[in-house]
mmCIF file of C-alpha atoms in Angstrom:
data_model
loop_
_atom_site.group_PDB
_atom_site.id
_atom_site.type_symbol
_atom_site.label_atom_id
_atom_site.label_comp_id
_atom_site.label_asym_id
_atom_site.label_seq_id
_atom_site.Cartn_x
_atom_site.Cartn_y
_atom_site.Cartn_z
ATOM 1 C CA UNK A 91 -50.660 113.910 -44.300
ATOM 2 C CA UNK A 92 -51.191 116.579 -46.612
ATOM 3 C CA UNK A 93 -49.159 119.219 -44.345
ATOM 4 C CA UNK A 94 -46.733 116.622 -42.386
ATOM 5 C CA UNK A 95 -44.925 115.667 -45.842
ATOM 6 C CA UNK A 96 -45.392 118.967 -47.694
ATOM 7 C CA UNK A 97 -44.121 121.287 -44.720
ATOM 8 C CA UNK A 98 -41.277 118.423 -43.690
ATOM 9 C CA UNK A 99 -40.694 118.742 -48.049
ATOM 10 C CA UNK A 100 -39.777 122.300 -47.433
ATOM 11 C CA UNK A 101 -37.837 122.190 -44.111
ATOM 12 C CA UNK A 102 -35.663 119.399 -45.713
ATOM 13 C CA UNK A 103 -35.127 121.637 -48.795
ATOM 14 C CA UNK A 104 -33.829 124.628 -47.303
ATOM 15 C CA UNK A 105 -32.431 123.644 -44.567
ATOM 16 C CA UNK A 106 -30.042 120.968 -46.507
ATOM 17 C CA UNK A 107 -29.684 123.861 -48.672
ATOM 18 C CA UNK A 108 -30.996 122.336 -51.645
ATOM 19 C CA UNK A 109 -28.381 119.146 -51.378
ATOM 20 C CA UNK A 110 -31.414 117.009 -49.799
ATOM 21 C CA UNK A 111 -34.381 117.394 -52.699
ATOM 22 C CA UNK A 112 -35.341 120.057 -54.198
ATOM 23 C CA UNK A 113 -38.212 122.514 -56.008
ATOM 24 C CA UNK A 114 -39.551 118.942 -57.603
ATOM 25 C CA UNK A 115 -39.566 116.941 -54.166
ATOM 26 C CA UNK A 116 -41.393 119.797 -52.613
ATOM 27 C CA UNK A 117 -44.372 119.331 -55.399
ATOM 28 C CA UNK A 118 -44.059 115.675 -55.417
ATOM 29 C CA UNK A 119 -44.849 115.915 -51.296
ATOM 30 C CA UNK A 120 -47.585 118.075 -51.379
ATOM 31 C CA UNK A 121 -48.944 116.306 -53.952
ATOM 32 C CA UNK A 122 -48.351 112.567 -51.740
ATOM 33 C CA UNK A 123 -50.064 114.220 -48.325
ATOM 34 C CA UNK A 124 -52.730 115.548 -50.297
ATOM 35 C CA UNK A 125 -53.205 111.571 -51.942
ATOM 36 C CA UNK A 126 -53.045 109.959 -48.493
ATOM 37 C CA UNK A 127 -55.388 112.824 -46.891
ATOM 38 C CA UNK A 128 -58.050 111.908 -49.549
ATOM 39 C CA UNK A 129 -57.526 108.163 -48.835
ATOM 40 C CA UNK A 130 -57.843 108.730 -45.202
ATOM 41 C CA UNK A 131 -60.657 110.951 -45.014
ATOM 42 C CA UNK A 132 -63.284 110.233 -48.087
ATOM 43 C CA UNK A 133 -65.408 107.929 -46.091
ATOM 44 C CA UNK A 134 -65.698 110.773 -43.259
ATOM 45 C CA UNK A 135 -66.265 113.680 -45.065
ATOM 46 C CA UNK A 136 -65.886 114.047 -48.237
ATOM 47 C CA UNK A 137 -61.768 114.943 -47.704
ATOM 48 C CA UNK A 138 -62.361 118.146 -46.269
ATOM 49 C CA UNK A 139 -58.579 119.483 -46.749
ATOM 50 C CA UNK A 140 -59.377 123.092 -48.096
ATOM 51 C CA UNK A 141 -61.161 125.796 -46.410
ATOM 52 C CA UNK A 142 -61.613 127.800 -49.993
ATOM 53 C CA UNK A 143 -63.578 124.282 -50.745
ATOM 54 C CA UNK A 144 -65.297 123.834 -47.675
ATOM 55 C CA UNK A 145 -66.114 127.968 -47.755
ATOM 56 C CA UNK A 146 -67.638 127.088 -51.859
ATOM 57 C CA UNK A 147 -69.568 124.080 -50.772
ATOM 58 C CA UNK A 148 -71.531 126.213 -48.076
ATOM 59 C CA UNK A 149 -71.912 128.591 -50.420
ATOM 60 C CA UNK A 150 -73.275 126.133 -52.775
ATOM 61 C CA UNK A 151 -76.013 124.613 -50.626
ATOM 62 C CA UNK A 152 -74.148 121.100 -50.915
ATOM 63 C CA UNK A 153 -72.902 121.970 -47.025
ATOM 64 C CA UNK A 154 -74.722 122.916 -43.625
ATOM 65 C CA UNK A 155 -73.359 125.835 -41.791
ATOM 66 C CA UNK A 156 -72.094 123.019 -38.854
ATOM 67 C CA UNK A 157 -70.546 121.159 -40.726
ATOM 68 C CA UNK A 158 -68.465 123.770 -42.506
ATOM 69 C CA UNK A 159 -67.448 125.677 -38.810
ATOM 70 C CA UNK A 160 -66.624 122.200 -37.555
ATOM 71 C CA UNK A 161 -64.581 121.221 -40.966
ATOM 72 C CA UNK A 162 -62.973 124.086 -40.932
ATOM 73 C CA UNK A 163 -61.576 123.809 -36.953
ATOM 74 C CA UNK A 164 -60.502 120.097 -37.728
ATOM 75 C CA UNK A 165 -58.535 121.319 -41.044
ATOM 76 C CA UNK A 166 -57.029 124.955 -38.441
ATOM 77 C CA UNK A 167 -56.645 121.880 -36.057
ATOM 78 C CA UNK A 168 -55.260 120.080 -38.216
ATOM 79 C CA UNK A 169 -52.943 122.323 -39.806
ATOM 80 C CA UNK A 170 -51.672 123.649 -36.967
ATOM 81 C CA UNK A 171 -50.896 120.495 -35.305
ATOM 82 C CA UNK A 172 -49.048 119.226 -38.415
ATOM 83 C CA UNK A 173 -46.795 122.604 -38.342
ATOM 84 C CA UNK A 174 -45.830 121.680 -34.733
ATOM 85 C CA UNK A 175 -45.003 118.407 -35.765
ATOM 86 C CA UNK A 176 -42.039 118.856 -38.037
ATOM 87 C CA UNK A 177 -40.800 121.830 -35.655
ATOM 88 C CA UNK A 178 -40.460 119.548 -33.142
ATOM 89 C CA UNK A 179 -39.131 116.850 -36.424
ATOM 90 C CA UNK A 180 -36.363 119.505 -37.420
ATOM 91 C CA UNK A 181 -35.794 121.600 -34.397
ATOM 92 C CA UNK A 182 -32.556 120.892 -33.581
ATOM 93 C CA UNK A 183 -31.784 121.430 -37.912
ATOM 94 C CA UNK A 184 -33.485 124.883 -37.651
ATOM 95 C CA UNK A 185 -31.806 125.952 -34.953
ATOM 96 C CA UNK A 186 -28.363 124.853 -36.305
ATOM 97 C CA UNK A 187 -29.186 126.310 -40.086
ATOM 98 C CA UNK A 188 -30.289 129.588 -37.910
ATOM 99 C CA UNK A 189 -28.262 129.994 -34.892
ATOM 100 C CA UNK A 190 -30.676 130.150 -32.967
ATOM 101 C CA UNK A 191 -31.876 133.686 -34.740
ATOM 102 C CA UNK A 192 -35.366 132.711 -36.565
ATOM 103 C CA UNK A 193 -36.217 135.021 -38.943
ATOM 104 C CA UNK A 194 -38.889 135.974 -41.770
ATOM 105 C CA UNK A 195 -36.253 136.970 -44.203
ATOM 106 C CA UNK A 196 -32.544 137.481 -44.523
ATOM 107 C CA UNK A 197 -29.732 134.282 -45.865
ATOM 108 C CA UNK A 198 -30.773 132.128 -42.648
ATOM 109 C CA UNK A 199 -34.658 132.660 -43.218
ATOM 110 C CA UNK A 200 -37.036 130.117 -42.595
ATOM 111 C CA UNK A 201 -40.726 131.001 -41.705
ATOM 112 C CA UNK A 202 -40.890 129.823 -45.193
ATOM 113 C CA UNK A 203 -40.541 126.385 -44.321
ATOM 114 C CA UNK A 204 -43.924 126.790 -42.551
ATOM 115 C CA UNK A 205 -46.094 129.633 -44.898
ATOM 116 C CA UNK A 206 -45.805 130.851 -48.003
ATOM 117 C CA UNK A 207 -44.759 134.209 -49.064
ATOM 118 C CA UNK A 208 -44.490 135.768 -52.284
ATOM 119 C CA UNK A 209 -41.228 136.226 -54.665
ATOM 120 C CA UNK A 210 -39.031 139.630 -54.120
ATOM 121 C CA UNK A 211 -40.462 140.773 -57.573
ATOM 122 C CA UNK A 212 -43.870 139.353 -57.452
ATOM 123 C CA UNK A 213 -45.847 142.141 -56.389
ATOM 124 C CA UNK A 214 -49.500 142.092 -54.439
ATOM 125 C CA UNK A 215 -51.330 142.237 -57.269
ATOM 126 C CA UNK A 216 -49.513 140.148 -58.917
ATOM 127 C CA UNK A 217 -49.597 137.830 -56.096
ATOM 128 C CA UNK A 218 -52.715 137.729 -55.470
ATOM 129 C CA UNK A 219 -54.033 137.082 -59.091
ATOM 130 C CA UNK A 220 -51.378 134.270 -59.432
ATOM 131 C CA UNK A 221 -53.503 132.178 -55.860
ATOM 132 C CA UNK A 222 -56.704 133.323 -57.551
ATOM 133 C CA UNK A 223 -55.909 131.033 -60.982
ATOM 134 C CA UNK A 224 -54.144 128.377 -59.597
ATOM 135 C CA UNK A 225 -56.964 127.355 -57.372
ATOM 136 C CA UNK A 226 -59.337 128.365 -60.788
ATOM 137 C CA UNK A 227 -57.132 125.327 -61.778
ATOM 138 C CA UNK A 228 -57.975 123.439 -58.648
ATOM 139 C CA UNK A 229 -61.343 123.189 -58.488
ATOM 140 C CA UNK A 230 -61.633 123.130 -61.727
ATOM 141 C CA UNK A 231 -59.074 119.473 -61.541
ATOM 142 C CA UNK A 232 -61.503 118.553 -58.555
ATOM 143 C CA UNK A 233 -64.763 119.276 -60.151
ATOM 144 C CA UNK A 234 -63.793 116.826 -63.888
ATOM 145 C CA UNK A 235 -62.383 114.497 -61.911
ATOM 146 C CA UNK A 236 -65.861 113.587 -59.839
ATOM 147 C CA UNK A 237 -68.400 114.913 -62.082
ATOM 148 C CA UNK A 238 -70.095 112.072 -62.679
ATOM 149 C CA UNK A 239 -71.896 113.716 -65.262
ATOM 150 C CA UNK A 240 -69.365 113.815 -67.342
ATOM 151 C CA UNK A 241 -65.893 111.995 -67.906
ATOM 152 C CA UNK A 242 -65.598 111.573 -64.205
ATOM 153 C CA UNK A 243 -62.482 108.952 -62.762
ATOM 154 C CA UNK A 244 -63.076 106.185 -61.246
ATOM 155 C CA UNK A 245 -63.423 106.427 -57.716
ATOM 156 C CA UNK A 246 -60.175 104.190 -56.280
ATOM 157 C CA UNK A 247 -58.374 106.517 -58.801
ATOM 158 C CA UNK A 248 -59.722 109.696 -57.657
ATOM 159 C CA UNK A 249 -57.146 110.912 -54.509
ATOM 160 C CA UNK A 250 -54.624 109.459 -56.740
ATOM 161 C CA UNK A 251 -55.262 111.874 -59.691
ATOM 162 C CA UNK A 252 -56.269 115.025 -57.473
ATOM 163 C CA UNK A 253 -52.902 114.407 -56.355
ATOM 164 C CA UNK A 254 -51.327 115.123 -59.466
ATOM 165 C CA UNK A 255 -53.719 117.846 -60.294
ATOM 166 C CA UNK A 256 -51.640 119.205 -57.187
ATOM 167 C CA UNK A 257 -48.436 118.344 -58.800
ATOM 168 C CA UNK A 258 -49.495 120.061 -61.385
ATOM 169 C CA UNK A 259 -50.147 122.850 -59.864
ATOM 170 C CA UNK A 260 -46.578 123.367 -57.875
ATOM 171 C CA UNK A 261 -44.962 122.217 -61.226
ATOM 172 C CA UNK A 262 -46.351 125.490 -63.676
ATOM 173 C CA UNK A 263 -47.979 127.870 -61.223
ATOM 174 C CA UNK A 264 -45.789 127.418 -57.978
ATOM 175 C CA UNK A 265 -42.744 130.974 -58.896
ATOM 176 C CA UNK A 266 -44.725 133.643 -58.016
ATOM 177 C CA UNK A 267 -46.362 132.688 -54.335
ATOM 178 C CA UNK A 268 -45.934 129.202 -53.990
ATOM 179 C CA UNK A 269 -48.916 127.965 -54.150
ATOM 180 C CA UNK A 270 -51.222 127.904 -51.147
ATOM 181 C CA UNK A 271 -54.251 126.892 -53.074
ATOM 182 C CA UNK A 272 -55.603 127.092 -49.563
ATOM 183 C CA UNK A 273 -56.013 128.793 -46.833
ATOM 184 C CA UNK A 274 -55.865 126.104 -44.186
ATOM 185 C CA UNK A 275 -52.343 125.525 -45.599
ATOM 186 C CA UNK A 276 -51.217 128.353 -45.179
ATOM 187 C CA UNK A 277 -52.767 130.481 -41.769
ATOM 188 C CA UNK A 278 -52.534 128.033 -39.243
ATOM 189 C CA UNK A 279 -48.881 127.243 -39.521
ATOM 190 C CA UNK A 280 -48.636 130.835 -39.797
ATOM 191 C CA UNK A 281 -50.133 131.290 -36.715
ATOM 192 C CA UNK A 282 -48.166 128.621 -35.344
ATOM 193 C CA UNK A 283 -44.783 130.002 -35.944
ATOM 194 C CA UNK A 284 -45.737 133.950 -35.137
ATOM 195 C CA UNK A 285 -45.367 131.463 -31.203
ATOM 196 C CA UNK A 286 -42.745 129.641 -32.131
ATOM 197 C CA UNK A 287 -40.198 132.499 -31.991
ATOM 198 C CA UNK A 288 -40.616 134.423 -35.541
ATOM 199 C CA UNK A 289 -42.362 137.102 -34.592
ATOM 200 C CA UNK A 290 -45.343 139.066 -35.626
ATOM 201 C CA UNK A 291 -43.058 139.528 -38.605
ATOM 202 C CA UNK A 292 -44.563 136.079 -40.066
ATOM 203 C CA UNK A 293 -47.960 138.334 -40.350
ATOM 204 C CA UNK A 294 -46.418 142.198 -41.072
ATOM 205 C CA UNK A 295 -42.937 140.869 -44.415
ATOM 206 C CA UNK A 296 -43.985 141.556 -47.626
ATOM 207 C CA UNK A 297 -46.564 144.249 -47.254
ATOM 208 C CA UNK A 298 -48.074 142.147 -44.909
ATOM 209 C CA UNK A 299 -49.205 139.583 -47.893
ATOM 210 C CA UNK A 300 -50.947 136.429 -45.192
ATOM 211 C CA UNK A 301 -54.357 137.743 -45.910
ATOM 212 C CA UNK A 302 -53.854 136.999 -50.065
ATOM 213 C CA UNK A 303 -53.872 132.835 -49.910
ATOM 214 C CA UNK A 304 -56.255 133.380 -47.238
ATOM 215 C CA UNK A 305 -59.070 135.454 -49.528
ATOM 216 C CA UNK A 306 -57.748 134.929 -53.114
ATOM 217 C CA UNK A 307 -58.236 130.601 -52.737
ATOM 218 C CA UNK A 308 -61.659 131.498 -51.091
ATOM 219 C CA UNK A 309 -62.276 133.965 -54.765
ATOM 220 C CA UNK A 310 -60.438 131.494 -56.982
ATOM 221 C CA UNK A 311 -63.187 128.769 -55.809
ATOM 222 C CA UNK A 312 -66.242 130.136 -56.314
ATOM 223 C CA UNK A 313 -64.748 131.831 -59.885
ATOM 224 C CA UNK A 314 -64.034 127.682 -60.905
ATOM 225 C CA UNK A 315 -66.745 126.657 -59.809
ATOM 226 C CA UNK A 316 -68.786 129.063 -61.776
ATOM 227 C CA UNK A 317 -66.442 128.743 -64.581
ATOM 228 C CA UNK A 318 -67.359 125.157 -64.680
ATOM 229 C CA UNK A 319 -70.691 125.627 -64.642
ATOM 230 C CA UNK A 320 -71.371 127.872 -67.895
ATOM 231 C CA UNK A 321 -69.269 125.890 -69.894
ATOM 232 C CA UNK A 322 -69.109 122.165 -68.620
ATOM 233 C CA UNK A 323 -72.042 121.071 -66.660
ATOM 234 C CA UNK A 324 -74.687 123.079 -67.759
ATOM 235 C CA UNK A 325 -74.228 121.798 -71.466
ATOM 236 C CA UNK A 326 -74.319 117.886 -69.822
ATOM 237 C CA UNK A 327 -77.002 115.475 -69.202
ATOM 238 C CA UNK A 328 -77.654 113.596 -65.795
ATOM 239 C CA UNK A 329 -76.083 110.254 -66.662
ATOM 240 C CA UNK A 330 -78.876 107.735 -67.134
ATOM 241 C CA UNK A 331 -80.324 110.507 -70.080
ATOM 242 C CA UNK A 332 -76.959 109.413 -71.689
ATOM 243 C CA UNK A 333 -76.941 106.094 -71.804
ATOM 244 C CA UNK A 334 -80.118 105.810 -72.226
ATOM 245 C CA UNK A 335 -79.573 107.807 -75.660
ATOM 246 C CA UNK A 336 -76.974 105.804 -76.391
ATOM 247 C CA UNK A 337 -79.232 102.721 -76.067
ATOM 248 C CA UNK A 338 -82.298 105.015 -78.610
ATOM 249 C CA UNK A 339 -78.522 105.527 -81.557
ATOM 250 C CA UNK A 340 -77.549 102.049 -80.705
ATOM 251 C CA UNK A 341 -81.041 100.526 -81.583
ATOM 252 C CA UNK A 342 -81.453 103.190 -84.386
ATOM 253 C CA UNK A 343 -78.158 101.874 -86.289
ATOM 254 C CA UNK A 344 -79.285 98.679 -85.212
#
């Protein structure tokens, strides 16, 4: 859901030359994809769709090593298959747009349909900081939405709110790098493009940018958890204690 909706929206905007969607439609499609992905996989795995968050959960001791490997393999296979699916759907349009020349850069570049690439005016340091910060905001938002000790959203609304969170990140922090914020969203489609005809330029382009959307989200996710624990979680009381205090306050008031 996440990758088919998201990547196909990028394909439609690029190949349609702006006549079949705009940047906003890409943001909305990724948000919808996240929402449906969580609804689909939430009961099975808790909806592990982001390798950075999966690795964070493992480091925090909330996930076994076996589950870590299984979830990341599942994410990568799903993402790779989604990229292949979008390529098949838009095969004719891609070859018509490029005249059969699949390139990473230039006026008919199409590699950005599948993976992220930084804006021309952004340095590697700036790109890394952007991905790091965007992922901090992602994990902070997810924790806010799901934290039962705080003001968690009702269970049925959590997928939709998470989709809106991704939409918000895209609307506000997508200019520099295209907001990968997820190694599983970026690396498998990049491997697919290398195999499907774009070649190793997908790894060499923009000063070998490819490693940034793999590492920066992992570090950003860990930093976001630390920030949440320091400034919110450590100051919260368990839900039953909070309710007890409310009852006590109500009795004193009476």
